[in-house]
């Protein structure tokens, strides 16, 4: 097995700039909201429902509500106790379905054990399903019919398109087959004429498959799962992972000379956030690489704003399409 390092190992992968693209999408969203308000008197409104007190979910929900406020969308945060039953949550969802001024309903996942996640997702009015998780929206996406697309996969496509990465004809390898990321991103890239392979926990000799990829997308939820030997020299690598690293030796292994700030975070907060890709090893081989944090995560929430605006248009029969959008 030959590990392909770049000839000059000091040459690092160029950043695939999720932050820049997210800012662009947010700017467009703010313009769209202002126009919907002035031309139609409509303010798109998102309601985020959170059950229980998982601290990570609380941070995600706060970020979503804050971004709505920043861009001029209406927003509400419904916080329910951890003991909430499936029946009680169904009632909340149904009451939001009935409220005409609510355009988007998002139930933050994961839900506490004992709550039937599928029943909750299926109860959301598909026209308000800004996550794109409802079976009707998943089916419409697969049939290439207009629908609300899942935010992270759609954000990855936006990132590649706006950063000038050619998708048509490219060999894409997706590592991970979740309903939220792996499967839909594979489908969206197939729709843009990539040749797509999906790897998962049962894939044999996975490095042989991932090394074929011009574009490697990784969403497995394991720190350092993808290392130098998995990546073809010059490939574009999109790291969807979000893992907490707590061990200082591991942090030094991941970041080498640039570990200083990360070590400080571990000492002060107890952890630093890393993706599924070994940044030092893969940075020496890949052509382009998304940072974690500051990559795909920022795009997910930006795309949620766009979906909420799109839901408001579709529900109210407003047919304008933004001209600059490339998605
Ligand atoms: N939890 C982690 N990511 C997501 C997401 O995209 N949508 C929802 N509803 N919950 C999540």
GROMACS .gro file of C-alpha atoms and ligand atoms in nm:
model
  338
    1UNK     CA    1   0.000   0.000   0.000
    2UNK     CA    2   0.155   0.329  -0.108
    3UNK     CA    3   0.069   0.642   0.085
    4UNK     CA    4   0.069   0.935  -0.151
    5UNK     CA    5   0.209   1.243   0.014
    6UNK     CA    6   0.252   1.559  -0.183
    7UNK     CA    7   0.608   1.600  -0.307
    8UNK     CA    8   0.650   1.902  -0.087
    9UNK     CA    9   0.502   1.807   0.247
   10UNK     CA   10   0.504   2.162   0.374
   11UNK     CA   11   0.243   2.239   0.110
   12UNK     CA   12  -0.092   2.223   0.293
   13UNK     CA   13  -0.440   2.169   0.150
   14UNK     CA   14  -0.621   2.491   0.065
   15UNK     CA   15  -0.915   2.566   0.292
   16UNK     CA   16  -1.264   2.493   0.153
   17UNK     CA   17  -1.416   2.798   0.309
   18UNK     CA   18  -1.748   2.708   0.472
   19UNK     CA   19  -1.751   3.035   0.664
   20UNK     CA   20  -1.725   3.247   0.348
   21UNK     CA   21  -1.998   3.053   0.166
   22UNK     CA   22  -2.225   3.055   0.474
   23UNK     CA   23  -2.189   3.435   0.495
   24UNK     CA   24  -2.286   3.463   0.126
   25UNK     CA   25  -2.596   3.246   0.174
   26UNK     CA   26  -2.693   3.443   0.486
   27UNK     CA   27  -2.656   3.774   0.301
   28UNK     CA   28  -2.881   3.647   0.021
   29UNK     CA   29  -3.131   3.517   0.279
   30UNK     CA   30  -3.147   3.858   0.451
   31UNK     CA   31  -3.216   4.023   0.111
   32UNK     CA   32  -3.489   3.767   0.038
   33UNK     CA   33  -3.654   3.825   0.376
   34UNK     CA   34  -3.650   4.203   0.324
   35UNK     CA   35  -3.808   4.163  -0.022
   36UNK     CA   36  -4.077   3.920   0.099
   37UNK     CA   37  -4.161   4.171   0.370
   38UNK     CA   38  -4.179   4.476   0.146
   39UNK     CA   39  -4.340   4.314  -0.161
   40UNK     CA   40  -4.578   4.068   0.006
   41UNK     CA   41  -4.598   4.167   0.373
   42UNK     CA   42  -4.469   3.822   0.466
   43UNK     CA   43  -4.217   3.747   0.743
   44UNK     CA   44  -4.102   3.382   0.725
   45UNK     CA   45  -4.134   3.221   1.068
   46UNK     CA   46  -3.942   2.924   1.212
   47UNK     CA   47  -4.035   2.734   1.527
   48UNK     CA   48  -3.768   2.512   1.682
   49UNK     CA   49  -3.883   2.248   1.931
   50UNK     CA   50  -3.637   2.102   2.179
   51UNK     CA   51  -3.712   1.821   2.422
   52UNK     CA   52  -3.496   1.761   2.730
   53UNK     CA   53  -3.180   1.932   2.844
   54UNK     CA   54  -2.898   1.802   2.625
   55UNK     CA   55  -2.647   2.093   2.637
   56UNK     CA   56  -2.526   2.043   2.277
   57UNK     CA   57  -2.886   2.060   2.147
   58UNK     CA   58  -2.945   2.375   2.352
   59UNK     CA   59  -2.646   2.543   2.183
   60UNK     CA   60  -2.760   2.437   1.833
   61UNK     CA   61  -3.113   2.563   1.895
   62UNK     CA   62  -2.989   2.895   2.034
   63UNK     CA   63  -2.772   2.941   1.723
   64UNK     CA   64  -3.070   2.879   1.495
   65UNK     CA   65  -3.297   3.124   1.678
   66UNK     CA   66  -3.020   3.386   1.693
   67UNK     CA   67  -2.958   3.361   1.320
   68UNK     CA   68  -3.331   3.406   1.248
   69UNK     CA   69  -3.321   3.727   1.449
   70UNK     CA   70  -3.006   3.847   1.270
   71UNK     CA   71  -3.156   3.792   0.922
   72UNK     CA   72  -3.504   3.927   1.000
   73UNK     CA   73  -3.700   3.600   1.015
   74UNK     CA   74  -3.954   3.541   1.290
   75UNK     CA   75  -3.863   3.266   1.535
   76UNK     CA   76  -3.982   3.080   1.841
   77UNK     CA   77  -3.813   2.830   2.066
   78UNK     CA   78  -4.037   2.573   2.234
   79UNK     CA   79  -3.850   2.397   2.518
   80UNK     CA   80  -4.020   2.086   2.658
   81UNK     CA   81  -3.921   1.872   2.957
   82UNK     CA   82  -3.727   1.547   2.912
   83UNK     CA   83  -4.034   1.349   3.031
   84UNK     CA   84  -4.245   1.465   2.734
   85UNK     CA   85  -4.425   1.167   2.574
   86UNK     CA   86  -4.468   1.092   2.206
   87UNK     CA   87  -4.839   1.182   2.235
   88UNK     CA   88  -4.763   1.519   2.398
   89UNK     CA   89  -4.500   1.605   2.138
   90UNK     CA   90  -4.740   1.503   1.859
   91UNK     CA   91  -4.990   1.753   1.999
   92UNK     CA   92  -4.730   2.031   1.995
   93UNK     CA   93  -4.635   1.951   1.635
   94UNK     CA   94  -4.998   1.939   1.527
   95UNK     CA   95  -5.072   2.274   1.687
   96UNK     CA   96  -4.776   2.424   1.496
   97UNK     CA   97  -4.904   2.266   1.174
   98UNK     CA   98  -5.237   2.445   1.230
   99UNK     CA   99  -5.082   2.790   1.284
  100UNK     CA  100  -5.081   2.957   0.943
  101UNK     CA  101  -4.814   3.216   1.030
  102UNK     CA  102  -4.563   2.936   1.107
  103UNK     CA  103  -4.367   2.842   0.792
  104UNK     CA  104  -4.104   2.607   0.936
  105UNK     CA  105  -4.125   2.345   1.212
  106UNK     CA  106  -3.800   2.187   1.328
  107UNK     CA  107  -3.785   1.927   1.605
  108UNK     CA  108  -3.427   1.910   1.728
  109UNK     CA  109  -3.279   1.556   1.719
  110UNK     CA  110  -3.191   1.336   1.892
  111UNK     CA  111  -3.510   1.305   2.098
  112UNK     CA  112  -3.502   1.144   2.443
  113UNK     CA  113  -3.527   0.765   2.453
  114UNK     CA  114  -3.888   0.657   2.454
  115UNK     CA  115  -4.006   0.926   2.211
  116UNK     CA  116  -4.087   0.778   1.871
  117UNK     CA  117  -3.871   0.987   1.637
  118UNK     CA  118  -4.023   0.856   1.313
  119UNK     CA  119  -4.379   0.929   1.425
  120UNK     CA  120  -4.279   1.283   1.517
  121UNK     CA  121  -4.104   1.350   1.186
  122UNK     CA  122  -4.399   1.206   0.994
  123UNK     CA  123  -4.640   1.429   1.188
  124UNK     CA  124  -4.474   1.751   1.066
  125UNK     CA  125  -4.665   1.910   0.777
  126UNK     CA  126  -4.436   1.834   0.477
  127UNK     CA  127  -4.477   2.193   0.355
  128UNK     CA  128  -4.325   2.311   0.688
  129UNK     CA  129  -4.057   2.040   0.710
  130UNK     CA  130  -3.752   2.268   0.683
  131UNK     CA  131  -3.520   1.979   0.780
  132UNK     CA  132  -3.632   1.786   0.470
  133UNK     CA  133  -3.665   1.470   0.682
  134UNK     CA  134  -4.033   1.385   0.614
  135UNK     CA  135  -4.078   1.076   0.393
  136UNK     CA  136  -4.272   1.288   0.141
  137UNK     CA  137  -3.980   1.529   0.104
  138UNK     CA  138  -3.725   1.244   0.094
  139UNK     CA  139  -3.934   1.079  -0.180
  140UNK     CA  140  -3.968   1.401  -0.376
  141UNK     CA  141  -3.593   1.458  -0.355
  142UNK     CA  142  -3.524   1.104  -0.484
  143UNK     CA  143  -3.762   1.168  -0.776
  144UNK     CA  144  -3.594   1.504  -0.844
  145UNK     CA  145  -3.918   1.691  -0.778
  146UNK     CA  146  -3.907   2.035  -0.613
  147UNK     CA  147  -3.891   1.985  -0.235
  148UNK     CA  148  -3.735   2.109   0.088
  149UNK     CA  149  -3.385   1.955   0.084
  150UNK     CA  150  -3.201   1.842   0.398
  151UNK     CA  151  -2.978   2.127   0.516
  152UNK     CA  152  -2.635   1.966   0.558
  153UNK     CA  153  -2.634   1.779   0.223
  154UNK     CA  154  -2.769   2.084   0.038
  155UNK     CA  155  -2.507   2.300   0.214
  156UNK     CA  156  -2.228   2.068   0.101
  157UNK     CA  157  -2.346   2.099  -0.260
  158UNK     CA  158  -2.355   2.480  -0.227
  159UNK     CA  159  -2.003   2.479  -0.083
  160UNK     CA  160  -1.862   2.270  -0.369
  161UNK     CA  161  -2.043   2.473  -0.636
  162UNK     CA  162  -1.956   2.815  -0.496
  163UNK     CA  163  -1.592   2.719  -0.431
  164UNK     CA  164  -1.556   2.605  -0.792
  165UNK     CA  165  -1.515   2.230  -0.733
  166UNK     CA  166  -1.631   2.046  -1.043
  167UNK     CA  167  -1.897   1.786  -0.958
  168UNK     CA  168  -2.012   1.656  -1.299
  169UNK     CA  169  -1.803   1.355  -1.395
  170UNK     CA  170  -1.612   1.354  -1.064
  171UNK     CA  171  -1.565   1.039  -0.860
  172UNK     CA  172  -1.730   1.106  -0.527
  173UNK     CA  173  -1.693   0.880  -0.226
  174UNK     CA  174  -1.930   0.932   0.068
  175UNK     CA  175  -1.824   0.764   0.393
  176UNK     CA  176  -2.133   0.710   0.611
  177UNK     CA  177  -2.489   0.617   0.515
  178UNK     CA  178  -2.711   0.810   0.759
  179UNK     CA  179  -3.052   0.940   0.657
  180UNK     CA  180  -2.946   1.293   0.756
  181UNK     CA  181  -2.616   1.323   0.566
  182UNK     CA  182  -2.468   1.021   0.383
  183UNK     CA  183  -2.759   0.899   0.174
  184UNK     CA  184  -2.901   1.240   0.074
  185UNK     CA  185  -2.563   1.396  -0.012
  186UNK     CA  186  -2.486   1.093  -0.232
  187UNK     CA  187  -2.820   1.143  -0.410
  188UNK     CA  188  -2.778   1.520  -0.458
  189UNK     CA  189  -2.430   1.472  -0.607
  190UNK     CA  190  -2.556   1.192  -0.833
  191UNK     CA  191  -2.821   1.437  -0.954
  192UNK     CA  192  -2.532   1.666  -1.051
  193UNK     CA  193  -2.372   1.389  -1.258
  194UNK     CA  194  -2.103   1.269  -1.018
  195UNK     CA  195  -2.013   0.900  -1.004
  196UNK     CA  196  -2.094   0.820  -0.643
  197UNK     CA  197  -1.981   0.539  -0.413
  198UNK     CA  198  -2.103   0.503  -0.053
  199UNK     CA  199  -1.877   0.337   0.207
  200UNK     CA  200  -1.994   0.221   0.551
  201UNK     CA  201  -1.898   0.009   0.849
  202UNK     CA  202  -1.910  -0.316   0.648
  203UNK     CA  203  -1.704  -0.191   0.352
  204UNK     CA  204  -1.397  -0.409   0.295
  205UNK     CA  205  -1.057  -0.246   0.236
  206UNK     CA  206  -1.214   0.095   0.266
  207UNK     CA  207  -0.893   0.289   0.185
  208UNK     CA  208  -0.886   0.131  -0.161
  209UNK     CA  209  -1.229   0.280  -0.226
  210UNK     CA  210  -1.180   0.623  -0.066
  211UNK     CA  211  -0.846   0.667  -0.248
  212UNK     CA  212  -1.032   0.659  -0.581
  213UNK     CA  213  -1.226   0.974  -0.494
  214UNK     CA  214  -1.181   1.318  -0.646
  215UNK     CA  215  -1.425   1.439  -0.378
  216UNK     CA  216  -1.433   1.259  -0.042
  217UNK     CA  217  -1.721   1.336   0.197
  218UNK     CA  218  -1.692   1.199   0.548
  219UNK     CA  219  -1.981   1.171   0.796
  220UNK     CA  220  -1.917   0.886   1.037
  221UNK     CA  221  -1.884   1.056   1.377
  222UNK     CA  222  -1.540   0.920   1.466
  223UNK     CA  223  -1.239   1.145   1.521
  224UNK     CA  224  -0.946   1.071   1.292
  225UNK     CA  225  -1.132   0.802   1.095
  226UNK     CA  226  -0.985   0.929   0.768
  227UNK     CA  227  -0.605   0.945   0.753
  228UNK     CA  228  -0.342   1.006   0.486
  229UNK     CA  229  -0.371   0.656   0.338
  230UNK     CA  230  -0.743   0.711   0.264
  231UNK     CA  231  -0.692   1.016   0.044
  232UNK     CA  232  -0.572   1.058  -0.313
  233UNK     CA  233  -0.316   1.338  -0.360
  234UNK     CA  234  -0.498   1.659  -0.453
  235UNK     CA  235  -0.849   1.534  -0.363
  236UNK     CA  236  -1.118   1.763  -0.222
  237UNK     CA  237  -1.217   1.650   0.129
  238UNK     CA  238  -1.537   1.758   0.307
  239UNK     CA  239  -1.536   1.675   0.679
  240UNK     CA  240  -1.888   1.662   0.825
  241UNK     CA  241  -1.779   1.519   1.162
  242UNK     CA  242  -1.812   1.699   1.495
  243UNK     CA  243  -1.637   1.516   1.778
  244UNK     CA  244  -1.502   1.624   2.114
  245UNK     CA  245  -1.131   1.560   2.169
  246UNK     CA  246  -1.023   1.566   2.534
  247UNK     CA  247  -0.678   1.401   2.535
  248UNK     CA  248  -0.384   1.644   2.505
  249UNK     CA  249  -0.154   1.389   2.336
  250UNK     CA  250  -0.419   1.326   2.072
  251UNK     CA  251  -0.455   1.701   2.020
  252UNK     CA  252  -0.078   1.728   1.959
  253UNK     CA  253  -0.096   1.436   1.713
  254UNK     CA  254  -0.387   1.602   1.528
  255UNK     CA  255  -0.249   1.954   1.502
  256UNK     CA  256   0.132   1.933   1.539
  257UNK     CA  257   0.291   2.277   1.556
  258UNK     CA  258  -0.052   2.441   1.543
  259UNK     CA  259  -0.187   2.263   1.854
  260UNK     CA  260  -0.141   2.564   2.085
  261UNK     CA  261  -0.491   2.714   2.069
  262UNK     CA  262  -0.652   2.369   2.077
  263UNK     CA  263  -0.456   2.267   2.386
  264UNK     CA  264  -0.565   2.589   2.554
  265UNK     CA  265  -0.930   2.501   2.478
  266UNK     CA  266  -0.885   2.153   2.627
  267UNK     CA  267  -0.735   2.298   2.944
  268UNK     CA  268  -1.003   2.567   2.977
  269UNK     CA  269  -1.321   2.389   2.853
  270UNK     CA  270  -1.217   2.025   2.874
  271UNK     CA  271  -1.238   1.960   2.497
  272UNK     CA  272  -1.174   2.085   2.144
  273UNK     CA  273  -1.401   2.009   1.848
  274UNK     CA  274  -1.258   1.802   1.564
  275UNK     CA  275  -1.403   1.633   1.257
  276UNK     CA  276  -1.374   1.277   1.123
  277UNK     CA  277  -1.058   1.361   0.927
  278UNK     CA  278  -0.703   1.374   1.070
  279UNK     CA  279  -0.625   1.739   0.988
  280UNK     CA  280  -0.245   1.719   0.984
  281UNK     CA  281  -0.217   1.397   0.781
  282UNK     CA  282  -0.497   1.471   0.537
  283UNK     CA  283  -0.396   1.837   0.509
  284UNK     CA  284  -0.062   1.719   0.370
  285UNK     CA  285  -0.225   1.506   0.097
  286UNK     CA  286  -0.555   1.669  -0.001
  287UNK     CA  287  -0.590   1.959  -0.244
  288UNK     CA  288  -0.872   2.120  -0.044
  289UNK     CA  289  -1.014   2.050   0.300
  290UNK     CA  290  -1.298   2.191   0.513
  291UNK     CA  291  -1.191   2.304   0.861
  292UNK     CA  292  -1.370   2.187   1.177
  293UNK     CA  293  -1.514   2.400   1.323
  294UNK     CA  294  -1.582   2.662   1.055
  295UNK     CA  295  -1.673   2.431   0.769
  296UNK     CA  296  -1.991   2.238   0.708
  297UNK     CA  297  -2.159   2.325   1.040
  298UNK     CA  298  -2.197   2.691   0.945
  299UNK     CA  299  -2.357   2.592   0.616
  300UNK     CA  300  -2.622   2.373   0.779
  301UNK     CA  301  -2.775   2.659   0.974
  302UNK     CA  302  -2.746   2.900   0.678
  303UNK     CA  303  -2.936   2.649   0.461
  304UNK     CA  304  -3.203   2.618   0.731
  305UNK     CA  305  -3.273   2.989   0.688
  306UNK     CA  306  -3.297   2.942   0.313
  307UNK     CA  307  -3.537   2.648   0.357
  308UNK     CA  308  -3.759   2.852   0.589
  309UNK     CA  309  -3.778   3.130   0.330
  310UNK     CA  310  -3.850   2.874   0.058
  311UNK     CA  311  -4.125   2.714   0.271
  312UNK     CA  312  -4.282   3.058   0.323
  313UNK     CA  313  -4.283   3.119  -0.054
  314UNK     CA  314  -4.424   2.778  -0.144
  315UNK     CA  315  -4.693   2.780   0.127
  316UNK     CA  316  -4.811   3.125   0.025
  317UNK     CA  317  -4.793   3.068  -0.351
  318UNK     CA  318  -4.517   3.326  -0.401
  319UNK     CA  319  -4.329   3.224  -0.712
  320UNK     CA  320  -4.023   3.449  -0.715
  321UNK     CA  321  -3.686   3.271  -0.739
  322UNK     CA  322  -3.373   3.446  -0.638
  323UNK     CA  323  -3.152   3.523  -0.938
  324UNK     CA  324  -2.811   3.492  -0.782
  325UNK     CA  325  -2.867   3.161  -0.601
  326UNK     CA  326  -2.672   2.879  -0.755
  327UNK     CA  327  -2.828   2.591  -0.564
  328LIG     N1  328  -2.954   1.740   1.524
  328LIG     C1  329  -2.833   1.745   1.464
  328LIG     N2  330  -2.845   1.793   1.338
  328LIG     C2  331  -2.978   1.816   1.319
  328LIG     C3  332  -3.051   1.868   1.208
  328LIG     O1  333  -3.000   1.898   1.100
  328LIG     N3  334  -3.185   1.879   1.229
  328LIG     C4  335  -3.245   1.843   1.346
  328LIG     N4  336  -3.378   1.856   1.354
  328LIG     N5  337  -3.179   1.795   1.448
  328LIG     C5  338  -3.046   1.783   1.435
   0.00000   0.00000   0.00000
